[in-house]
Amino acid sequence: MQIKRIPFMLLPLSSAHTLGSRFRGLGIRILAFYPSVRYDLRSLGVDDPPENYCTIAFFSALIWSVLVTMVLGMVMFVAGGTIPLPVKMLLPFLGFFAVSLLALVLHLAYPKMISNGISAKIDRELIFAMRDMLIQISSGVPFFTVVENIGATNYEYLSDEFKEVANKVKAGSPLLDEIEIMAIRTQSDF
């Protein structure tokens, strides 16, 4: 399953390749502080290196912090008649650093939140898909055909995963290996 967009990320994931490759060192440093992004992005099907994602997360956080700083600065300028001048100057800069750190952590945590939501949906649909598989196998349908049938039905993310398994098996990969890889990739408990 390939994700197209991360919520609150101002830069699209398609810019990760171009922007991320230019500032790769920055992404490597950020990835050192939050290494689980690598596995979360892999479970979401993002093909770009995690360093590139960390780079666009950093730049998106900077854009958010600039916007918030501008709004905070305008509020301080308009409504700040009783506020001393050093506080008017210091508060937007402190807001800049606080918002940039908060937005960066949020951007780095979002892939894990999304993958947990997807794995919860897969776990809910897995019960119905397994019943369907049991009925088909009891009727004498071959296992690979059952996998293809589950991929063709409407079990949301689970159907997409089974469809991917069926395509890889058709390309020559062993069926049981692909099912094991699917179990690891989806992070499903079941």
XYZ file of C-alpha atoms in Angstrom:
190
model
C 0.000 0.000 0.000
C 1.450 3.310 -1.076
C 0.491 6.410 0.881
C 0.160 9.644 -1.047
C 0.060 12.332 1.623
C 0.973 12.895 5.278
C -1.463 15.140 7.217
C -0.176 18.646 8.046
C 2.852 18.102 5.807
C 3.059 21.177 3.602
C 5.445 19.552 1.133
C 4.237 16.569 -0.904
C 5.956 13.204 -0.630
C 6.857 13.497 -4.301
C 9.276 16.313 -3.418
C 11.178 13.974 -1.082
C 13.336 12.699 -3.914
C 14.485 16.091 -5.225
C 14.650 18.121 -2.009
C 15.799 15.196 0.113
C 18.709 14.312 -2.125
C 20.006 17.906 -2.034
C 19.969 18.097 1.764
C 20.730 14.454 2.530
C 23.096 15.257 5.416
C 20.349 17.087 7.273
C 18.033 14.116 6.883
C 20.704 11.712 8.145
C 21.184 13.815 11.289
C 17.442 13.949 11.959
C 17.102 10.206 11.320
C 19.772 9.551 13.964
C 17.451 11.054 16.592
C 14.309 9.260 15.389
C 15.405 5.966 13.758
C 11.989 4.265 13.844
C 10.876 6.463 10.922
C 12.734 4.043 8.664
C 10.459 1.121 9.585
C 7.274 3.189 9.716
C 7.828 4.503 6.189
C 8.608 0.999 4.941
C 5.320 -0.275 6.378
C 3.491 2.554 4.564
C 5.100 1.636 1.251
C 7.131 4.836 0.837
C 9.956 3.950 -1.549
C 12.117 7.021 -0.967
C 14.924 6.758 1.593
C 13.930 7.823 5.121
C 16.591 10.542 5.063
C 14.661 12.260 2.281
C 11.438 12.089 4.282
C 13.195 13.568 7.331
C 14.469 16.414 5.150
C 11.045 17.364 3.820
C 9.637 17.005 7.359
C 12.241 19.525 8.528
C 11.431 22.010 5.780
C 7.696 21.608 6.328
C 8.247 22.280 10.036
C 10.213 25.402 9.131
C 7.377 26.656 6.946
C 4.887 26.049 9.764
C 7.087 27.878 12.251
C 7.555 30.863 9.919
C 3.785 31.122 9.449
C 3.102 30.922 13.186
C 5.876 33.418 13.920
C 4.429 35.878 11.432
C 0.961 35.570 12.979
C 2.360 35.862 16.503
C 4.431 38.881 15.485
C 1.384 40.612 13.992
C -0.645 39.889 17.139
C 2.153 41.299 19.294
C 2.355 44.388 17.112
C -1.408 45.049 17.029
C -2.458 44.076 20.562
C 0.775 44.617 22.395
C 0.277 48.140 23.779
C 0.993 47.118 27.361
C 3.591 44.452 26.593
C 7.221 45.603 26.952
C 9.307 45.786 23.765
C 11.796 42.997 24.693
C 8.893 40.579 25.212
C 7.381 41.647 21.866
C 10.665 40.807 20.183
C 11.474 37.624 22.116
C 8.091 35.902 22.039
C 7.920 35.390 18.236
C 11.441 33.922 18.195
C 10.659 31.537 21.037
C 7.459 30.620 19.215
C 9.504 29.944 16.070
C 11.737 27.406 17.812
C 8.909 25.800 19.776
C 6.646 25.410 16.737
C 9.449 24.125 14.519
C 10.399 21.464 17.079
C 6.781 20.490 17.682
C 5.979 20.324 13.962
C 9.102 18.265 13.238
C 8.260 15.740 15.950
C 4.675 15.603 14.673
C 5.810 15.002 11.080
C 8.172 12.255 12.219
C 5.490 10.588 14.353
C 2.735 10.672 11.719
C 3.940 7.631 9.705
C 3.714 5.494 12.849
C 0.233 6.807 13.631
C -0.931 6.129 10.085
C 0.563 2.630 9.998
C -1.042 1.813 13.362
C -4.409 2.928 12.003
C -3.970 0.851 8.873
C -2.923 -2.225 10.864
C -5.997 -1.795 13.092
C -8.226 -1.692 9.995
C -6.464 -4.769 8.630
C -7.007 -6.589 11.930
C -10.736 -5.756 11.832
C -11.134 -6.985 8.256
C -8.937 -10.049 8.786
C -11.679 -11.939 10.637
C -14.086 -11.670 7.724
C -11.394 -12.438 5.153
C -10.313 -15.556 7.059
C -13.923 -16.790 7.177
C -14.135 -16.224 3.447
C -10.854 -18.107 2.953
C -12.056 -21.001 5.118
C -15.248 -21.338 3.084
C -13.359 -21.258 -0.197
C -10.685 -23.756 0.903
C -13.389 -26.071 2.299
C -15.040 -25.936 -1.120
C -11.864 -27.187 -2.790
C -10.564 -23.893 -4.236
C -6.727 -23.843 -4.495
C -4.935 -21.628 -1.970
C -3.445 -19.263 -4.548
C -6.864 -18.736 -6.118
C -8.216 -17.948 -2.653
C -5.475 -15.328 -2.214
C -6.403 -13.808 -5.586
C -10.105 -13.807 -4.660
C -9.446 -12.029 -1.357
C -7.389 -9.478 -3.293
C -10.293 -8.906 -5.669
C -12.918 -8.385 -2.943
C -13.563 -5.232 -0.936
C -11.682 -5.697 2.335
C -10.077 -2.213 2.126
C -6.351 -2.329 2.921
C -6.354 -6.103 3.371
C -7.462 -6.619 -0.227
C -4.645 -4.372 -1.404
C -2.129 -6.441 0.543
C -3.454 -9.742 -0.829
C -3.487 -8.291 -4.342
C 0.181 -7.342 -3.937
C 0.986 -10.864 -2.712
C -0.805 -12.386 -5.713
C 1.091 -10.131 -8.125
C 4.464 -11.022 -6.604
C 3.642 -14.736 -6.693
C 2.696 -14.416 -10.359
C 6.098 -12.798 -10.892
C 7.804 -15.891 -9.475
C 8.122 -15.422 -5.718
C 7.084 -18.279 -3.379
C 3.586 -17.859 -1.939
C 4.420 -18.647 1.688
C 7.384 -16.262 1.675
C 5.188 -13.452 0.378
C 2.543 -14.123 3.021
C 5.220 -13.951 5.725
C 6.513 -10.673 4.276
C 2.951 -9.337 4.223
C 2.514 -10.253 7.891
C 5.669 -8.333 8.807
C 4.865 -5.364 6.567
C 1.331 -4.856 7.871
C 2.408 -5.032 11.535
C -0.775 -6.946 12.278
C -0.949 -8.801 15.568
C -2.880 -11.631 13.963
